[in-house]
Structure formats: C-alpha cells, structure tokens
XYZ file of C-alpha atoms in Angstrom:
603
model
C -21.966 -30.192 -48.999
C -23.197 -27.720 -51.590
C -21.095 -25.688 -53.583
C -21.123 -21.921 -52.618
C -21.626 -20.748 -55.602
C -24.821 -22.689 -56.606
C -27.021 -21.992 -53.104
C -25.849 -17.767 -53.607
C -27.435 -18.333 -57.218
C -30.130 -19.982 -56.122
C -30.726 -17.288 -53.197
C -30.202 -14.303 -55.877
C -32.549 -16.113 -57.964
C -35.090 -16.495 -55.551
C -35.025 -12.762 -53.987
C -36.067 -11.579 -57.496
C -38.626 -12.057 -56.311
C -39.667 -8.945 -53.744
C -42.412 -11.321 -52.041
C -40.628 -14.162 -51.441
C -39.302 -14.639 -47.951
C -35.917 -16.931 -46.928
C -36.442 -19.518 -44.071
C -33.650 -21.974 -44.076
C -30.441 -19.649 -44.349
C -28.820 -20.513 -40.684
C -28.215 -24.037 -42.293
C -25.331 -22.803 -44.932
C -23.768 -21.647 -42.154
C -22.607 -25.146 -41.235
C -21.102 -25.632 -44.980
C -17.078 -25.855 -44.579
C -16.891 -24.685 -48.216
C -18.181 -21.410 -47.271
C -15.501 -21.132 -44.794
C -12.854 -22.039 -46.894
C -13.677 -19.780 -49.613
C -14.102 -16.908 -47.171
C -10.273 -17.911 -45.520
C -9.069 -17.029 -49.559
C -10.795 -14.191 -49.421
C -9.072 -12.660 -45.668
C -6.198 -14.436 -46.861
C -5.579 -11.774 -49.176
C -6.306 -8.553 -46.328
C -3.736 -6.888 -45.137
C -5.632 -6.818 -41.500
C -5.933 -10.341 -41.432
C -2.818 -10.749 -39.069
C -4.077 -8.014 -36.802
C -4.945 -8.872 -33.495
C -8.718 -8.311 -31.793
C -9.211 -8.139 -28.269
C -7.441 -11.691 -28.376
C -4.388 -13.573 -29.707
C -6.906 -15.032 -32.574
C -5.044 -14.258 -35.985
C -4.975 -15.842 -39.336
C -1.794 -17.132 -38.132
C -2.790 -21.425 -37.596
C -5.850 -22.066 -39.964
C -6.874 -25.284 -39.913
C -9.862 -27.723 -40.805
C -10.195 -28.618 -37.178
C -10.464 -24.808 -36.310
C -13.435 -24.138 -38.575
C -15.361 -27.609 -37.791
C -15.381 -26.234 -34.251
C -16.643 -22.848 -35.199
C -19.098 -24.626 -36.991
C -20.469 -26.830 -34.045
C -20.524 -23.689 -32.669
C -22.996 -22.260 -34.798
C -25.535 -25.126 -34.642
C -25.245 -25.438 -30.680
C -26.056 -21.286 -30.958
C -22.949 -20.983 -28.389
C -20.944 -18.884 -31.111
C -20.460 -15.275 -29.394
C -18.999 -12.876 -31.271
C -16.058 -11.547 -29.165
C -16.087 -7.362 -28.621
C -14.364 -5.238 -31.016
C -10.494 -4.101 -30.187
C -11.179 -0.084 -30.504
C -8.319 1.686 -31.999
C -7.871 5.354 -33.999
C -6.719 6.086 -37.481
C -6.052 9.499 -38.096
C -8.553 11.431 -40.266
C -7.469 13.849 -43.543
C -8.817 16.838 -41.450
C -6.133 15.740 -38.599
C -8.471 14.563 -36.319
C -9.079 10.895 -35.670
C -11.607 8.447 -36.295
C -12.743 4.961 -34.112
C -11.819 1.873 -35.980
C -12.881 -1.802 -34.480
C -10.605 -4.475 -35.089
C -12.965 -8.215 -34.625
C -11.344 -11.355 -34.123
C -9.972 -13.470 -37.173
C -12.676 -16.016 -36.351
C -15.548 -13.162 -36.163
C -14.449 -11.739 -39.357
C -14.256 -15.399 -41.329
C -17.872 -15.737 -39.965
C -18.950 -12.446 -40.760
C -17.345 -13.194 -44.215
C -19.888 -15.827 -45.252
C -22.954 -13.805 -43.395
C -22.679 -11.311 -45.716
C -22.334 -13.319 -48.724
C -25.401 -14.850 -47.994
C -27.224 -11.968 -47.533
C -25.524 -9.673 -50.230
C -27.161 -12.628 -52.523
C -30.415 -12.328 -51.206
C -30.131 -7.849 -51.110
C -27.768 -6.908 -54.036
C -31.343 -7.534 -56.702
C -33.445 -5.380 -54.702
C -30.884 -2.464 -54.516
C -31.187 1.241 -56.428
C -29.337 2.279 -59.367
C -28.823 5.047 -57.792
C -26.867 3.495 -54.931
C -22.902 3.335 -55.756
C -21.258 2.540 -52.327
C -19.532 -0.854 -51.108
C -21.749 -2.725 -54.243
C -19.558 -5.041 -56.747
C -18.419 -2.888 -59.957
C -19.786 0.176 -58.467
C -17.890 3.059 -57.091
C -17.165 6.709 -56.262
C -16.501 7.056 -59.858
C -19.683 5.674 -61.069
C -21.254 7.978 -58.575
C -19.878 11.047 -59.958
C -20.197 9.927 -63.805
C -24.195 9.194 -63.361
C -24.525 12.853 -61.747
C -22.656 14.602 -64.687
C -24.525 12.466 -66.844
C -27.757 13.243 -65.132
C -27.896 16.499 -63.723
C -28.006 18.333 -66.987
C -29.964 21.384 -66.690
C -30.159 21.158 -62.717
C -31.215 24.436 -60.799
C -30.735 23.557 -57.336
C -28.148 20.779 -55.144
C -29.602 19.836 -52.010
C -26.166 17.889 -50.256
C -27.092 15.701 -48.042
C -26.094 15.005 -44.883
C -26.709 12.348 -42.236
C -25.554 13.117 -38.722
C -23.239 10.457 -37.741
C -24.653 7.530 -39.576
C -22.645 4.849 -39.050
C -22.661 5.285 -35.152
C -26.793 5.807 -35.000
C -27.980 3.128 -37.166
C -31.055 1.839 -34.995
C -30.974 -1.949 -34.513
C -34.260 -2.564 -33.974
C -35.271 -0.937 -37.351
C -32.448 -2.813 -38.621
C -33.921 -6.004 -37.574
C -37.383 -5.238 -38.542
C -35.941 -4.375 -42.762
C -34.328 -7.897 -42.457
C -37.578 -9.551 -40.761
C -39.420 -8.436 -43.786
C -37.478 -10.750 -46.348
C -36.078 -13.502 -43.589
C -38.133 -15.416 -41.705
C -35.028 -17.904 -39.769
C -34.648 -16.260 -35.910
C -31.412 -18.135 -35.613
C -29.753 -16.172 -38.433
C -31.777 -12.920 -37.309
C -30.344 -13.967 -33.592
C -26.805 -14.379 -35.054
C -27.099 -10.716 -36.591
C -28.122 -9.527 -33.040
C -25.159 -11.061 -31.582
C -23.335 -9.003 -34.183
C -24.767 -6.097 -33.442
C -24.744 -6.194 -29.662
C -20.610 -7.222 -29.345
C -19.665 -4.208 -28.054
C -16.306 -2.524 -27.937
C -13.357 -2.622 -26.065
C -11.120 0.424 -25.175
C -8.170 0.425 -22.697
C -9.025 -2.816 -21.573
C -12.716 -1.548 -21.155
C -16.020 -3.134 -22.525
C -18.313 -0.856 -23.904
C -21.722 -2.273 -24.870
C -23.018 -0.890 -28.510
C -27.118 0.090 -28.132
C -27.075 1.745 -31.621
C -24.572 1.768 -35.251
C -23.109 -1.049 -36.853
C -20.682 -4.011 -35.943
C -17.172 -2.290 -35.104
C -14.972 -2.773 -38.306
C -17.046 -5.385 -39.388
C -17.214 -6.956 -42.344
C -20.827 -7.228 -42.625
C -21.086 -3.156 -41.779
C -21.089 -1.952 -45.005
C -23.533 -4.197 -46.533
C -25.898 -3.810 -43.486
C -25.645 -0.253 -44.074
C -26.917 -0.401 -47.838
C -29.946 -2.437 -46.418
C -30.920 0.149 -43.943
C -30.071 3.515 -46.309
C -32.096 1.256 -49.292
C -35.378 2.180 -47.679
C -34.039 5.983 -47.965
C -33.950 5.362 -51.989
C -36.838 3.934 -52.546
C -38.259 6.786 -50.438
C -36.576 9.466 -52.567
C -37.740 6.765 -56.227
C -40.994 7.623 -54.933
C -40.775 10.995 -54.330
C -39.152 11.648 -57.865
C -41.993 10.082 -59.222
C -44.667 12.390 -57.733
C -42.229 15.761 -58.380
C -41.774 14.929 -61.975
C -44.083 17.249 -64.137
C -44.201 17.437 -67.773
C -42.359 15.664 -71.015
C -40.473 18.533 -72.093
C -40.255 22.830 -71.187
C -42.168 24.688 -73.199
C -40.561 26.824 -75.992
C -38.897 29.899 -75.809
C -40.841 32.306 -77.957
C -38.252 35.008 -78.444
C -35.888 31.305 -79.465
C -37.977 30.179 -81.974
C -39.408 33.490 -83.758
C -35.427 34.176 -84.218
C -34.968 30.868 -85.332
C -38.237 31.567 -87.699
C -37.017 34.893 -88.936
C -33.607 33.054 -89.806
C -35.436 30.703 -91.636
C -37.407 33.214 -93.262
C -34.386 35.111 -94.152
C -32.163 32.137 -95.465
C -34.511 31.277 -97.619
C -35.109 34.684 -99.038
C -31.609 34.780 -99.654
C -31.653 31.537 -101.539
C -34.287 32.675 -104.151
C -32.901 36.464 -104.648
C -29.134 35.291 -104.649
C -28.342 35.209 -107.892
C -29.869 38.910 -108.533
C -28.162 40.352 -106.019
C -24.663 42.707 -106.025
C -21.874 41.587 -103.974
C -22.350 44.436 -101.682
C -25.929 43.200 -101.398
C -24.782 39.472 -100.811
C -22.037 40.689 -98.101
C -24.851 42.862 -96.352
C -27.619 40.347 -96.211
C -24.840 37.871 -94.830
C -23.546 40.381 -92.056
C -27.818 40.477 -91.053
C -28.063 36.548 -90.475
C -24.718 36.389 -88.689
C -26.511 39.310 -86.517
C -29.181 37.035 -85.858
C -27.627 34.119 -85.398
C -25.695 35.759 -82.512
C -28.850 37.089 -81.161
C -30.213 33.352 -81.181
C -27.640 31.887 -79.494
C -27.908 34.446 -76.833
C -31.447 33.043 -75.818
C -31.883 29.490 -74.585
C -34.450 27.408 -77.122
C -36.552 26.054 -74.075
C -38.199 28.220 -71.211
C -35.818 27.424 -68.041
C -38.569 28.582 -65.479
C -41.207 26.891 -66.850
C -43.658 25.782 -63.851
C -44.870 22.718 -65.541
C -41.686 21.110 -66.193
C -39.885 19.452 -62.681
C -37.532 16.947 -62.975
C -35.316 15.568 -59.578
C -32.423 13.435 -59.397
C -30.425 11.416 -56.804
C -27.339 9.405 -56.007
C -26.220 8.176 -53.211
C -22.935 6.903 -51.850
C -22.937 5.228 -48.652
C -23.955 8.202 -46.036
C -23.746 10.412 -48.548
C -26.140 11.899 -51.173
C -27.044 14.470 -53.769
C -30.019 15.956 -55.601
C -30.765 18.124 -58.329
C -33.958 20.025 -58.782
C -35.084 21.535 -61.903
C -37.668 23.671 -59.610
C -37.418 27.105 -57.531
C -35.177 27.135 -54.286
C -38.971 27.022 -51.904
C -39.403 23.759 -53.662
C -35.694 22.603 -52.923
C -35.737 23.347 -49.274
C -39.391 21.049 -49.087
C -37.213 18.536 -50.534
C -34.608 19.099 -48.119
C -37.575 19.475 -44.887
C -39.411 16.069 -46.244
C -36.323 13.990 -46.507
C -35.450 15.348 -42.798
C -38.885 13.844 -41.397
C -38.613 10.777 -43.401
C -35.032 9.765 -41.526
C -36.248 10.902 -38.229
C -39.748 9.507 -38.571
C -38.619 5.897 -40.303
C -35.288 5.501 -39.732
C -34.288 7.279 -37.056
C -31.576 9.334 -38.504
C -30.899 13.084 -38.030
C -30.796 15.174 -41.309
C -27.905 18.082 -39.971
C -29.797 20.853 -40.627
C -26.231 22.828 -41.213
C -24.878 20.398 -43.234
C -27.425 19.479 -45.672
C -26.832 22.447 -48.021
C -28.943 23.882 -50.917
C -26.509 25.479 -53.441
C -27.125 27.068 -56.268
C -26.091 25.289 -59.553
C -23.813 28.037 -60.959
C -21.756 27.362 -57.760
C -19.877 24.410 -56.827
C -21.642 21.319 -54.693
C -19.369 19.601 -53.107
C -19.617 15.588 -53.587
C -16.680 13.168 -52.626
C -14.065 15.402 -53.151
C -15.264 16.879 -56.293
C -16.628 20.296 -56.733
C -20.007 19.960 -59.053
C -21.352 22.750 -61.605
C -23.422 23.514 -63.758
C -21.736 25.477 -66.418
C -23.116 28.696 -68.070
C -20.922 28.418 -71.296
C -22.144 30.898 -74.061
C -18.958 30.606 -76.075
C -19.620 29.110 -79.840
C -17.640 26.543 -81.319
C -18.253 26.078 -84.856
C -18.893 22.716 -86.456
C -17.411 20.586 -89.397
C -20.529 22.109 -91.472
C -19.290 25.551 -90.666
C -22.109 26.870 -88.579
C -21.433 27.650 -85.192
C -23.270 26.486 -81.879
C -22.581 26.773 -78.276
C -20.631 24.389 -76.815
C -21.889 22.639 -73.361
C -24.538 25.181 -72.178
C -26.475 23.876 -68.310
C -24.311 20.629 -68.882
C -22.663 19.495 -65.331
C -18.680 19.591 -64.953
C -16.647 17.940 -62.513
C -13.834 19.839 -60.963
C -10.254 19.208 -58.680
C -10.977 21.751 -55.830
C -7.609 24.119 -55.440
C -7.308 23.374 -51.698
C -8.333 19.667 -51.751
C -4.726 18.998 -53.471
C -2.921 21.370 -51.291
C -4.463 19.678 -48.073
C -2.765 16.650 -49.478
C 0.701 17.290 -49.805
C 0.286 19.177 -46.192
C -1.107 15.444 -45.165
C 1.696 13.987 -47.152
C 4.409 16.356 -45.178
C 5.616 17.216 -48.438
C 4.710 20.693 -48.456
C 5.299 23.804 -46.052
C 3.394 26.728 -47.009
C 5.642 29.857 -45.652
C 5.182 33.908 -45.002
C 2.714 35.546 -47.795
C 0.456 31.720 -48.628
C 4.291 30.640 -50.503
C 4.855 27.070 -51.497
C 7.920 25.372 -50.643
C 8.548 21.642 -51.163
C 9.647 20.021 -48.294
C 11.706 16.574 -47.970
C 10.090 13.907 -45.679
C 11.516 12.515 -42.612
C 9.715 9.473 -42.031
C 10.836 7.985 -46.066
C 14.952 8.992 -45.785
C 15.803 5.477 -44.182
C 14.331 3.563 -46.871
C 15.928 2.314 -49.628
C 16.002 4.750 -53.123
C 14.156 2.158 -54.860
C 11.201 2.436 -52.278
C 11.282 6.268 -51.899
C 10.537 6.530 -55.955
C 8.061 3.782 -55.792
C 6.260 5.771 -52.575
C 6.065 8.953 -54.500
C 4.592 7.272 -57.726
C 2.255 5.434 -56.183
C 0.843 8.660 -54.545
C 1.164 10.673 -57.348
C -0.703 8.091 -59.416
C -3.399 6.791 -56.996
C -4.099 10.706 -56.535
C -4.554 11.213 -60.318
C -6.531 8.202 -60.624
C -9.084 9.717 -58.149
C -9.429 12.918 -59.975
C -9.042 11.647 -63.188
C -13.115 12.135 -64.140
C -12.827 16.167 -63.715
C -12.381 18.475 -66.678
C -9.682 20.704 -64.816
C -7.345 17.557 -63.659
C -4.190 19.458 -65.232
C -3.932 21.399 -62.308
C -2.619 18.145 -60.622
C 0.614 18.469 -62.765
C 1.733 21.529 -59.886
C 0.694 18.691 -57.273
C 3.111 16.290 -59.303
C 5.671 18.664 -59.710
C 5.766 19.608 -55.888
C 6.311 16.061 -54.820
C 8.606 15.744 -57.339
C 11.069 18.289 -55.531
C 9.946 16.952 -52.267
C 11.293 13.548 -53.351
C 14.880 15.116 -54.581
C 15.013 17.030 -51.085
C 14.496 13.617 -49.548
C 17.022 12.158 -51.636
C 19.231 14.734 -50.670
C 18.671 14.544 -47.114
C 19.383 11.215 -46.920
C 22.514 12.022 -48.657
C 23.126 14.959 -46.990
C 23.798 16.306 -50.434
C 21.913 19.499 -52.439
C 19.312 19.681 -55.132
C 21.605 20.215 -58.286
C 23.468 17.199 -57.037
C 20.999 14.950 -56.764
C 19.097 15.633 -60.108
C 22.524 15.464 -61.734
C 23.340 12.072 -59.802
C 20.014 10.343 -60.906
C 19.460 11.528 -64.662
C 18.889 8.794 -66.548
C 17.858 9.653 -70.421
C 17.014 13.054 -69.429
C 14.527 11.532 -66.637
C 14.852 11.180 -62.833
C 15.116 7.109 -62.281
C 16.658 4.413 -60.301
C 19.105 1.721 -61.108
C 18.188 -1.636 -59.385
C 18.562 -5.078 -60.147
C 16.425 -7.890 -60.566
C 16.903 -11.908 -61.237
C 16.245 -10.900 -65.003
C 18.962 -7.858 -65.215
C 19.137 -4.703 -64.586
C 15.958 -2.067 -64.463
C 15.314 1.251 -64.071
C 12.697 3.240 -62.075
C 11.752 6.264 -63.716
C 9.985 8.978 -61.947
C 6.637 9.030 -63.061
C 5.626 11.436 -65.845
C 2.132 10.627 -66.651
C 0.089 12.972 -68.570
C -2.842 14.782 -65.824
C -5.159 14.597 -68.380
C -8.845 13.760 -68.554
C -9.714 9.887 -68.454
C -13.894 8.542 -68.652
C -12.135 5.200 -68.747
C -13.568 3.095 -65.471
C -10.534 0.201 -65.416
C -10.863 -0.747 -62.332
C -14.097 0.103 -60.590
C -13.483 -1.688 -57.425
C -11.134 0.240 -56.110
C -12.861 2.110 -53.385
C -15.002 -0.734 -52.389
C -15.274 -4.495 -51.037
C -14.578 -6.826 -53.293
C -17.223 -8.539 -55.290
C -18.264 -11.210 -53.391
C -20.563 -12.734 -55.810
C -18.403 -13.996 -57.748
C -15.511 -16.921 -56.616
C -13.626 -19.625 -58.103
C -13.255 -22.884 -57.448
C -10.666 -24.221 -54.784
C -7.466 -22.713 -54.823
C -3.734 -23.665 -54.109
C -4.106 -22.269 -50.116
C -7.203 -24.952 -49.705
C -5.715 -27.441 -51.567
C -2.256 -27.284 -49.371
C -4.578 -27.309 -46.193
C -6.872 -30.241 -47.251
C -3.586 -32.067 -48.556
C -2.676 -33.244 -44.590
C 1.025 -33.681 -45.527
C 3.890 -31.408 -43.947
C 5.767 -29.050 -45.743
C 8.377 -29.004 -43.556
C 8.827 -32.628 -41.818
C 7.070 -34.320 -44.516
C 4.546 -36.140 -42.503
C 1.450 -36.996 -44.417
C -2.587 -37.795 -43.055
C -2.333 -35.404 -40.022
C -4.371 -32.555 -39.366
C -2.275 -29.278 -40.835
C -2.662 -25.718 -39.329
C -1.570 -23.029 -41.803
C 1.584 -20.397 -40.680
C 1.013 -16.878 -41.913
C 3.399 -13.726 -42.198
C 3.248 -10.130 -43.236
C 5.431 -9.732 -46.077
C 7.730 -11.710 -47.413
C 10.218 -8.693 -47.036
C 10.152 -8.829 -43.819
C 12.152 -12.059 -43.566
C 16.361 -12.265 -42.741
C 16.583 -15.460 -44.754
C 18.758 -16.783 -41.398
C 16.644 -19.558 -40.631
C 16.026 -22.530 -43.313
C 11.730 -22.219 -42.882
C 12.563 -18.451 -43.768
C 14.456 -19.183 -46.769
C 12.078 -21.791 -47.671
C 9.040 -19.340 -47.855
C 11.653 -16.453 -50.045
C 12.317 -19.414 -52.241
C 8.720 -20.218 -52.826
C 7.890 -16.368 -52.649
C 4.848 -17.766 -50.594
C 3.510 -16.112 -47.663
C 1.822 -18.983 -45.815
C 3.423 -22.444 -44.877
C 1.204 -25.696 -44.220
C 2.720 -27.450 -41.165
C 1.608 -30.030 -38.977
C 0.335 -28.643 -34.952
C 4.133 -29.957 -33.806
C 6.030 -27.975 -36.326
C 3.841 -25.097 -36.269
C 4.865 -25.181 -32.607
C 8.335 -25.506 -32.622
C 8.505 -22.550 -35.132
C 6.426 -20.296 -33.095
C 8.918 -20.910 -30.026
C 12.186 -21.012 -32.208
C 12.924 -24.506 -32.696
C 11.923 -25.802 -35.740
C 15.646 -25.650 -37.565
C-alpha cells in the first residue's frame, strides 16, 4: 500500500497542471492507510462520539471494521446512510439545520476530500479565504484593508441560501471537467443524494450539499471557485489606467512651495527677522492649503480599479468607479449565479454602500477613512496621516448582542446596562466558572483583535467580569463586596486550586484589548489542514499491536473503546481508573472485553 502522503503529492503535483484530467482516483479508496490516518484525524473531534441516524460511533474501531468498508467500496455496495437532522441555535436566536452522518460516512468522507482537496487546493483564488489550510476570516479581512485603499464603492454580496441550493448537477459537471473515474463521480452522487432524516422521517436532498458533511465545505469552494475566476476576469476588463491623473490645483501648490522655498534659501541671509518670520508664516499657509487638496484626481474616468474577497458564501468588492458602474457590477454578478450556477443574488441583501460608511464583512464594520489631521514627522514637516486608507472596526452592538447571547447582560429601563450572574455556570466548580469567562473573554478578543477601535472590548471585559462575581455570589448566596474581598489575590481576582505539582492560581484575565496584526494561529475558524500528516501515531500503533490492554491477550483482532472526557469518569471501576492513570481517552481491547465493558462486566 502507498503511503498517503506520497499519492496526495503526486495528485497536487499533477493538477498543476489545469489540463490534466485524474482517472484512477476510486482505487486509493481501497488503501487502509488512508483510513487510518483519517481515524487520527476524527479521533481528535469532539462529534466523533455523536450518534447518526444509527448506533455507529467512534466507539469500537477496528482493522476488521475498515477492511469491510473497504470491500465495500470496490463491490460499489457502500451507501452512505441519511443524515440525523438536528438544530443549533443561531446568534440572532433563531436556529439553524445541522446533519449529523454516521462515524463510518464521515471516516469515508474524510479521505474523499483529501483526495480531492489535493487535486483542487492549486487551482484555487487568492482571493478565496474560507475552509482552505492557513487561511481564515482574518486573512480575509487583512487582504481587504490592505487592498481596498482608495475604494469608492462596497458592493456586499449576498447569496440566497447557498449552502441549501447548491445544484448537483452543475456540481457534477465542475468535477467532470478535471475527473474522468464515474465510480468516484458515482460515490460523490451517493453523497449528495443521502438525504436527511427528521423525527424519524427521510427526506430526500434534490439540491445543497451533504448534511454536516465533511466533504461540504470543500465541495463548496469547488462550486463558488468558478464565481472567482468569473469576478478575476471581470477585474481584468474593469481595470483602466496605471495611475489617476494629477491634481492641478495639488501640484501648482506644491510648485509654488517649491518656488517659494527656494526663494527663501537664496534671500535668507539678507533678510530681517521680521522678514524671515513673515515669509515662514506664508509657506506654513501653503502648506496647509496643500494638504487640504488630494495630490491625485479621485474622479478621474480613466483610472478603475476593482477588488474582491471572498469567504465561503460571502463576498466583498471595492470599486474605484461611480455608484452606476457599482450597481452593473452588482446586476452582472446576479446573471452570472443565476445563469451558471444557479444561485440567487438577494437583490436586498447585496448592498452598495458608500465607502465613508461602514460595510459590513464578518462581523467587522469596513471604512474608508477621510482623515485630514497632520501628524508631523521625525524631519519636522508635517503630513496627513492615513487619508482613503481602509480601517477595520468592533461594531457597538455586535459586542452587546454577545453578552445578551452569553446571559450575562440585562439591559433595563432608559437602554441601562446591568451585569447579570448566569444560571446555567453556578453548579460548576470556581475553578471552571473563571476558566469559562476567560476563555470567552479571550476567544472574543482574539476575533476582533485586527480592528483599530478593539479597546472598546475592555467595557465587554469589564461587564463579564461583574457578571462572573454575581455568579460567584449566587452560588454563594453571598454579595459583591464579599466576594471580591474573598477572592483577591495580589490585588487580582483569582482562584486557588491544586495540582500534582503544587498549588496554582487562576487569575482573572487582564489582557490588554489592544490592536494585534499578529496571525498565530490562522486555523482557527477553519478545517484543519489536511495536506499535511505525520506518520503513524500511538492510536494506530495500539490498534495494529493485536494485544489487550486489559486481559493481556496478544494476536487477536482489537476494537478500540472511546469516551468523552476523561472528566467524566468516577474512577469506581478499575478500566476507569486505568484510563485517569494513563490520562488516555481511548482503550485497545479485544471484541470479548470490549463487550463485557459495554454491558458492565469487565471488573
């Protein structure tokens, strides 16, 4: 069996190539390292205990389980089992659909789309930032206030219910292009055409993605890819001219300075102080005229220039044009999704917005900023500081909305704040109610960390701050004063707690809302890279080992047990306390053991 690693090089290699076309991909499919390497990679999902529609978990991996999914595949028998339909609730309080597939869906899914996120990922824009490896939201935003400099117009696009109206037959037809193998095109069918089920009811899918799937995001980049190189296109054909044309009022100030400075240089030492003082109070006059004007004609009709990012469903544009140009943009895009990809452009949605107001793009307000204030340099002259340059901002009510999400907010009579303690965190322990409250504070900061106003998130901080010591105090049925007394540590709010290696302390978190460029991690809001993998690890290795680690019994086939947290155990039962004292979530035990545990006998 190949490695995994050298036939997705090979395949990324090859699809350099725009012409060439893939014919023998179905056949990786019956490669057991693929499947082990995608197990690691579930492994590590929260989800990956969830039920589907069945009793098929994580919970029992074995070699024997994925050599039968495997004969499976090359017999073409493998069905992909309906979606279990359930609803997550939505920041606006409504709720969204979420399908749940089958363990054994999802580990084939798994290596689907590594195989074709090799053969795709080349061919895909710069300008596309969602669910790619070391892309992300933050990427998004830094390339548009890096790029939009100068922009006149935002066109905000957006796409009617994307995810739900992606046509499968256009689907099929992109991937036809570059794959020529009608058993992998027939697998992705299969995919497509599970269906759902809801209250023990199968609903067949005619349009949209797979239902939670783990190939949905990817297939969605292949599909929304023919939308950028639409819009590549297009920017090609709107782009006019190298550079505006001068200001002439600009430059016969800035000649007149010129003039005027060097006048000044060649009479200077003839001239009377009061002489010196008035010419000097002329060319400051001037030089505040000048930076009153800009140095390049803004409505210059042979300069255009258009931009574009998109993440996921969701995209932007800047025009350096008029508005009747921005709203053929905005009409020409519409026919292209109807026409091609048989999409809906909302018509309401898809806003044009002037640039000296704020564009709204994953939860940041956009601007262009007018900024005429002079700052003056370490030469001493003076120029204007970030004039037509675009700023990212924190809007005021998208922080509020989340400590009303949170339940750690009540806003009263007359729009008044009041902190508020939450119910649903008073019967955990202090240690976790600190750690819950950092952890929110900080994953909200990290967010928001790219826009010039993030300070304002130090009121956010400071409201769940109080929140927290009303929780504390709840669950103490104790006051305010009492509590920040109790828990003042070093002048700081923390907890005591102790650990194997001493005693620790968990401070309440004080970081400093301040702007960061710094991209650390920029995963975060995305799929993990799956390009990229190891070599075997530990969880393989303990599998492939066929020896017991409970009874001992070695050259048997192994099937792997799988919790949710570790925390979750009593310690009562001597398997439990071997898993705490390993601090491993998964035990390899042979099909008798594995069996005796599940029904309570194993010790």
């Amino acid at each position: 069996m190949r490695i995994p690693k050298v036939v997705l090089n090979r395949l990324t290699a090859k699809a350099k190539d725009e012409s060439y076309v893939f014919e023998r991909l179905y056949r990786n499919l019956y490669n057991k390292e693929f499947y082990f390497e995608a197990y690691v990679k579930l492994y590590k999902n929260k989800g990956s205990n969830t039920k589907g529609i069945n009793e098929d978990t994580i919970d029992g991996m074995s070699i024997k389980r994925i050599e039968k999914l495997i004969e499976k595949l090359k017999n073409q028998a493998y069905q992909p089992n309906p979606a279990r339909r359930t609803y997550i609730p939505k920041k606006n309080g409504k709720t969204r659909p979420l399908g749940i597939p089958t363990f054994e869906d999802k580990l084939v899914q798994e290596v689907v789309r590594r195989l074709l996120e090799s053969i795709y990922e080349p061919q895909f824009s710069v300008h596309s930032h969602g669910f790619r490896s070391n892309l992300s939201c933050h990427t998004a935003l830094k390339e548009i206030r890096n790029t939009f400099t100068g922009t006149r117009w935002f066109i905000e696009g957006d796409i009617k219910g994307f995810f739900d109206n992606i046509d499968h037959h256009v689907l099929i037809s992109i991937l036809r292009r570059r794959i020529h193998d009608e058993k992998f095109i027939n697998l992705i069918w299969k995919f497509l055409r599970a269906g759902y089920v809801e209250d023990w009811e199968f609903h067949k899918t005619y349009s949209g993605a797979p239902q939670g799937g783990i190939i949905s995001p990817l297939l969605s980049n292949i599909y929304l890819n023919e939308l950028d190189k639409y819009v590549e296109q297009y920017i090609e054909s709107y782009n006019k001219g190298d550079k505006r044309m001068h200001n002439l009022t600009y430059h016969n100030l800035a000649s007149k300075i010129n003039h005027r400075k060097s006048k000044n240089k060649h009479d200077w030492a003839t001239l009377s102080e009061e002489e010196k003082k008035e010419r000097l109070k002329e060319l400051k006059i001037l030089y505040k005229e000048l930076q009153s004007h800009d140095s390049k004609g803004l409505f210059d009709p042979n300069y255009r220039r258009l931009k574009y990012v998109r993440y996921a469903d969701d995209f932007i544009l800047g025009v350096i044009g008029s508005k009747k140009e921005a709203e053929q943009i905005k009409q020409d895009l519409a026919m292209f999704l109807k026409e091609r990809l048989r999409l809906e452009l909302s018509a309401e949605k898809t806003l044009i917005t002037h640039s000296k107001k704020n564009a709204r793009f994953l939860g940041y307000d956009i601007r262009v900023v007018r900024d005429w204030q002079r700052m003056k340099m370490p030469n001493g002259t003076k120029k204007r500081k970030f004039n037509y340059q675009t700023k990212l901002f924190v809007p005021h009510e998208k922080y509020i909305q989340k400590l009303l999400q949170l339940n750690a907010l009540k806003i009263g009579t007359n729009n008044g704040w009041k902190p508020i303690h939450r119910p649903y965190l008073v019967h955990n322990d202090d240690l976790e109610i600190i750690r819950t409250y950092n952890a929110e504070i900080e994953g909200y900061y990290n967010y928001y960390r790219l826009a010039s106003n993030v300070h304002v998130l130090q009121s956010f901080r400071q409201t769940m701050k109080y929140s927290m010591i009303k929780t504390y105090a709840n669950k103490y049925r104790s006051t305010v004063s009492k509590i920040i007394t109790k828990y003042k540590i070093n002048g700081e709010f923390g907890i005591r707690y102790e650990t194997k290696e001493g005693p620790k302390i968990a401070y309440f978190t004080e970081q400093r809302m301040e702007k960061n460029d710094a991209i650390k991690q920029p995963t975060v809001d995305i799929v993990e890279n799956t390009l990229i993998y190891t070599g075997r690890t530990s969880l393989i290795d303990r599998l492939l080992a066929e020896k017991c680690e409970w009874c001992g019994v070695s050259g048997i086939s192994l099937e792997m047990h799988h919790i949710h947290k570790l925390k979750n155990l009593q310690g009562k039962k001597k398997w439990e306390q071997k898993m705490i004292a390993r601090r491993r979530k998964t035990m390899a035990l042979c099909i008798s053991c594995h069996h005796d545990l599940h029904n309570g006998k194993l010790d």
